[in-house]
Amino acid sequence: MRKTKVIGTVKPSQKKISDQDNVIVVADDDPAILDAMKMILESYNYKVETVSDGSVLPKLMTIKPKLLFLDIRMSGVNGKDVCRELKEIDETKDIPVVMISASCDLIKIVKEAGADDFLEKPFEMNDLLSKVNKYLLN
């Protein structure tokens, strides 16, 4: 077990998920964003897990997603800090992280956090699918 700065104690995963599973985690405190992204992605046969309260890291350790969409400003947790921490942990450092936000400083924040990419709110369905294709199909 590892005590993290942002989230708390994390237990390594005991669950095995097939490499064929295209699990995507969406972390945002806006229920409308979570619902919309889940609906769109599931319509393309992706398995989607949503997180709304900053408990991202333990969930990632359990399900080993292929991609994480992470809001920069979630209630109680700074997405930038979560991203930095994910990139420092062996079990999660290779998971692509796409930061999502309406912030005018999005590109700067993404670089500081060590994220792989960004998606600016509001976004079109094609923009979302383009990010998924970039990380899951290439």
PDB file of C-alpha atoms in Angstrom:
ATOM      1  CA  MET A   1       0.000   0.000   0.000  1.00  0.00           C
ATOM      2  CA  ARG A   2       1.104   3.523  -0.722  1.00  0.00           C
ATOM      3  CA  LYS A   3      -0.003   6.665   1.074  1.00  0.00           C
ATOM      4  CA  THR A   4      -0.612   9.374  -1.512  1.00  0.00           C
ATOM      5  CA  LYS A   5      -0.542  13.106  -0.933  1.00  0.00           C
ATOM      6  CA  VAL A   6      -3.787  13.984  -2.640  1.00  0.00           C
ATOM      7  CA  ILE A   7      -6.098  11.023  -2.329  1.00  0.00           C
ATOM      8  CA  GLY A   8      -5.083   8.792   0.563  1.00  0.00           C
ATOM      9  CA  THR A   9      -4.180   5.126   0.865  1.00  0.00           C
ATOM     10  CA  VAL A  10      -4.116   3.161  -2.372  1.00  0.00           C
ATOM     11  CA  LYS A  11      -4.225  -0.617  -2.570  1.00  0.00           C
ATOM     12  CA  PRO A  12      -2.724  -2.309  -5.638  1.00  0.00           C
ATOM     13  CA  SER A  13      -5.274  -3.963  -7.872  1.00  0.00           C
ATOM     14  CA  GLN A  14      -6.156  -7.614  -7.353  1.00  0.00           C
ATOM     15  CA  LYS A  15      -8.607  -7.567 -10.251  1.00  0.00           C
ATOM     16  CA  LYS A  16      -7.435  -8.603 -13.705  1.00  0.00           C
ATOM     17  CA  ILE A  17      -9.037  -6.911 -16.668  1.00  0.00           C
ATOM     18  CA  SER A  18      -8.348  -8.189 -20.157  1.00  0.00           C
ATOM     19  CA  ASP A  19      -6.153  -6.107 -22.464  1.00  0.00           C
ATOM     20  CA  GLN A  20      -9.108  -6.254 -24.819  1.00  0.00           C
ATOM     21  CA  ASP A  21     -11.214  -4.169 -22.437  1.00  0.00           C
ATOM     22  CA  ASN A  22     -11.399  -0.521 -23.468  1.00  0.00           C
ATOM     23  CA  VAL A  23     -12.135   0.946 -20.059  1.00  0.00           C
ATOM     24  CA  ILE A  24     -12.264   4.735 -19.861  1.00  0.00           C
ATOM     25  CA  VAL A  25     -12.534   6.672 -16.594  1.00  0.00           C
ATOM     26  CA  VAL A  26     -14.180  10.096 -16.604  1.00  0.00           C
ATOM     27  CA  ALA A  27     -13.557  12.200 -13.497  1.00  0.00           C
ATOM     28  CA  ASP A  28     -15.608  15.390 -13.208  1.00  0.00           C
ATOM     29  CA  ASP A  29     -17.813  16.904 -10.513  1.00  0.00           C
ATOM     30  CA  ASP A  30     -20.456  18.012 -13.038  1.00  0.00           C
ATOM     31  CA  PRO A  31     -23.106  15.271 -13.338  1.00  0.00           C
ATOM     32  CA  ALA A  32     -24.188  16.564 -16.760  1.00  0.00           C
ATOM     33  CA  ILE A  33     -20.651  16.188 -18.133  1.00  0.00           C
ATOM     34  CA  LEU A  34     -20.344  12.703 -16.640  1.00  0.00           C
ATOM     35  CA  ASP A  35     -23.684  11.596 -18.088  1.00  0.00           C
ATOM     36  CA  ALA A  36     -22.994  13.045 -21.539  1.00  0.00           C
ATOM     37  CA  MET A  37     -19.510  11.574 -21.831  1.00  0.00           C
ATOM     38  CA  LYS A  38     -20.649   8.188 -20.535  1.00  0.00           C
ATOM     39  CA  MET A  39     -23.571   8.091 -22.977  1.00  0.00           C
ATOM     40  CA  ILE A  40     -21.420   9.046 -25.967  1.00  0.00           C
ATOM     41  CA  LEU A  41     -18.575   6.669 -25.187  1.00  0.00           C
ATOM     42  CA  GLU A  42     -20.839   3.735 -24.341  1.00  0.00           C
ATOM     43  CA  SER A  43     -22.634   4.213 -27.653  1.00  0.00           C
ATOM     44  CA  TYR A  44     -19.249   3.364 -29.221  1.00  0.00           C
ATOM     45  CA  ASN A  45     -18.946   0.227 -27.065  1.00  0.00           C
ATOM     46  CA  TYR A  46     -16.428   1.553 -24.555  1.00  0.00           C
ATOM     47  CA  LYS A  47     -16.781   0.587 -20.926  1.00  0.00           C
ATOM     48  CA  VAL A  48     -16.995   3.815 -18.938  1.00  0.00           C
ATOM     49  CA  GLU A  49     -16.512   4.350 -15.223  1.00  0.00           C
ATOM     50  CA  THR A  50     -17.311   7.758 -13.756  1.00  0.00           C
ATOM     51  CA  VAL A  51     -15.904   9.455 -10.672  1.00  0.00           C
ATOM     52  CA  SER A  52     -17.362  12.650  -9.250  1.00  0.00           C
ATOM     53  CA  ASP A  53     -15.749  13.147  -5.859  1.00  0.00           C
ATOM     54  CA  GLY A  54     -11.975  13.036  -6.197  1.00  0.00           C
ATOM     55  CA  SER A  55     -11.640   9.328  -5.486  1.00  0.00           C
ATOM     56  CA  VAL A  56      -9.947   8.874  -8.850  1.00  0.00           C
ATOM     57  CA  LEU A  57      -6.699   7.263  -7.811  1.00  0.00           C
ATOM     58  CA  PRO A  58      -8.013   4.251  -5.866  1.00  0.00           C
ATOM     59  CA  LYS A  59     -10.510   3.528  -8.637  1.00  0.00           C
ATOM     60  CA  LEU A  60      -7.738   3.653 -11.233  1.00  0.00           C
ATOM     61  CA  MET A  61      -5.683   1.194  -9.254  1.00  0.00           C
ATOM     62  CA  THR A  62      -8.638  -1.195  -9.238  1.00  0.00           C
ATOM     63  CA  ILE A  63      -9.771  -1.087 -12.856  1.00  0.00           C
ATOM     64  CA  LYS A  64      -6.615  -0.152 -14.807  1.00  0.00           C
ATOM     65  CA  PRO A  65      -8.297   2.009 -17.458  1.00  0.00           C
ATOM     66  CA  LYS A  66      -6.883   2.579 -20.924  1.00  0.00           C
ATOM     67  CA  LEU A  67      -7.651   6.314 -20.717  1.00  0.00           C
ATOM     68  CA  LEU A  68      -8.558   8.940 -18.106  1.00  0.00           C
ATOM     69  CA  PHE A  69     -10.475  12.156 -18.725  1.00  0.00           C
ATOM     70  CA  LEU A  70      -9.760  14.314 -15.670  1.00  0.00           C
ATOM     71  CA  ASP A  71     -11.390  17.636 -14.806  1.00  0.00           C
ATOM     72  CA  ILE A  72      -8.926  20.207 -13.524  1.00  0.00           C
ATOM     73  CA  ARG A  73     -11.234  21.632 -10.874  1.00  0.00           C
ATOM     74  CA  MET A  74     -13.180  18.986  -8.994  1.00  0.00           C
ATOM     75  CA  SER A  75     -14.738  19.715  -5.637  1.00  0.00           C
ATOM     76  CA  GLY A  76     -12.280  18.877  -2.889  1.00  0.00           C
ATOM     77  CA  VAL A  77      -9.425  17.859  -5.211  1.00  0.00           C
ATOM     78  CA  ASN A  78      -7.225  19.654  -7.719  1.00  0.00           C
ATOM     79  CA  GLY A  79      -7.065  17.599 -10.923  1.00  0.00           C
ATOM     80  CA  LYS A  80      -3.596  18.962 -11.648  1.00  0.00           C
ATOM     81  CA  ASP A  81      -2.299  17.450  -8.387  1.00  0.00           C
ATOM     82  CA  VAL A  82      -4.073  14.153  -9.104  1.00  0.00           C
ATOM     83  CA  CYS A  83      -2.461  13.991 -12.544  1.00  0.00           C
ATOM     84  CA  ARG A  84       1.016  14.692 -11.161  1.00  0.00           C
ATOM     85  CA  GLU A  85       0.569  11.944  -8.622  1.00  0.00           C
ATOM     86  CA  LEU A  86      -0.713   9.440 -11.183  1.00  0.00           C
ATOM     87  CA  LYS A  87       2.339  10.069 -13.317  1.00  0.00           C
ATOM     88  CA  GLU A  88       4.640   9.342 -10.340  1.00  0.00           C
ATOM     89  CA  ILE A  89       3.154   5.918  -9.536  1.00  0.00           C
ATOM     90  CA  ASP A  90       4.419   2.892 -11.466  1.00  0.00           C
ATOM     91  CA  GLU A  91       0.965   1.294 -11.733  1.00  0.00           C
ATOM     92  CA  THR A  92      -0.646   4.393 -13.270  1.00  0.00           C
ATOM     93  CA  LYS A  93       2.120   6.411 -14.937  1.00  0.00           C
ATOM     94  CA  ASP A  94       1.433   4.999 -18.413  1.00  0.00           C
ATOM     95  CA  ILE A  95      -2.319   5.683 -18.379  1.00  0.00           C
ATOM     96  CA  PRO A  96      -2.981   8.551 -20.805  1.00  0.00           C
ATOM     97  CA  VAL A  97      -4.520  11.502 -18.975  1.00  0.00           C
ATOM     98  CA  VAL A  98      -6.627  14.023 -20.906  1.00  0.00           C
ATOM     99  CA  MET A  99      -7.370  17.068 -18.752  1.00  0.00           C
ATOM    100  CA  ILE A 100     -10.771  18.684 -19.327  1.00  0.00           C
ATOM    101  CA  SER A 101     -11.641  22.249 -18.415  1.00  0.00           C
ATOM    102  CA  ALA A 102     -13.013  25.577 -19.556  1.00  0.00           C
ATOM    103  CA  SER A 103      -9.991  27.354 -18.067  1.00  0.00           C
ATOM    104  CA  CYS A 104      -8.258  29.917 -20.270  1.00  0.00           C
ATOM    105  CA  ASP A 105      -4.916  28.598 -18.936  1.00  0.00           C
ATOM    106  CA  LEU A 106      -5.664  25.005 -19.933  1.00  0.00           C
ATOM    107  CA  ILE A 107      -2.537  24.393 -22.017  1.00  0.00           C
ATOM    108  CA  LYS A 108      -0.253  25.762 -19.277  1.00  0.00           C
ATOM    109  CA  ILE A 109      -2.013  23.704 -16.587  1.00  0.00           C
ATOM    110  CA  VAL A 110      -1.795  20.529 -18.680  1.00  0.00           C
ATOM    111  CA  LYS A 111       1.961  20.973 -19.141  1.00  0.00           C
ATOM    112  CA  GLU A 112       2.490  21.657 -15.434  1.00  0.00           C
ATOM    113  CA  ALA A 113       0.459  18.589 -14.474  1.00  0.00           C
ATOM    114  CA  GLY A 114       2.287  16.269 -16.868  1.00  0.00           C
ATOM    115  CA  ALA A 115      -0.944  15.307 -18.635  1.00  0.00           C
ATOM    116  CA  ASP A 116      -0.862  13.773 -22.083  1.00  0.00           C
ATOM    117  CA  ASP A 117      -3.493  15.996 -23.683  1.00  0.00           C
ATOM    118  CA  PHE A 118      -6.450  18.302 -23.087  1.00  0.00           C
ATOM    119  CA  LEU A 119     -10.073  18.710 -24.095  1.00  0.00           C
ATOM    120  CA  GLU A 120     -11.527  22.183 -23.796  1.00  0.00           C
ATOM    121  CA  LYS A 121     -15.081  22.619 -22.453  1.00  0.00           C
ATOM    122  CA  PRO A 122     -17.498  22.945 -24.082  1.00  0.00           C
ATOM    123  CA  PHE A 123     -16.497  20.270 -26.564  1.00  0.00           C
ATOM    124  CA  GLU A 124     -18.141  18.597 -29.522  1.00  0.00           C
ATOM    125  CA  MET A 125     -18.748  14.859 -29.667  1.00  0.00           C
ATOM    126  CA  ASN A 126     -16.207  14.579 -32.505  1.00  0.00           C
ATOM    127  CA  ASP A 127     -13.542  16.267 -30.359  1.00  0.00           C
ATOM    128  CA  LEU A 128     -14.135  13.726 -27.591  1.00  0.00           C
ATOM    129  CA  LEU A 129     -14.036  10.787 -30.001  1.00  0.00           C
ATOM    130  CA  SER A 130     -10.887  12.148 -31.615  1.00  0.00           C
ATOM    131  CA  LYS A 131      -9.095  12.028 -28.238  1.00  0.00           C
ATOM    132  CA  VAL A 132     -10.326   8.495 -27.605  1.00  0.00           C
ATOM    133  CA  ASN A 133      -9.190   7.350 -31.035  1.00  0.00           C
ATOM    134  CA  LYS A 134      -5.792   8.990 -30.547  1.00  0.00           C
ATOM    135  CA  TYR A 135      -5.068   7.004 -27.381  1.00  0.00           C
ATOM    136  CA  LEU A 136      -6.981   3.772 -27.844  1.00  0.00           C
ATOM    137  CA  LEU A 137      -6.779   3.042 -31.554  1.00  0.00           C
ATOM    138  CA  ASN A 138      -3.200   4.070 -32.355  1.00  0.00           C
TER     139      ASN A 138
END
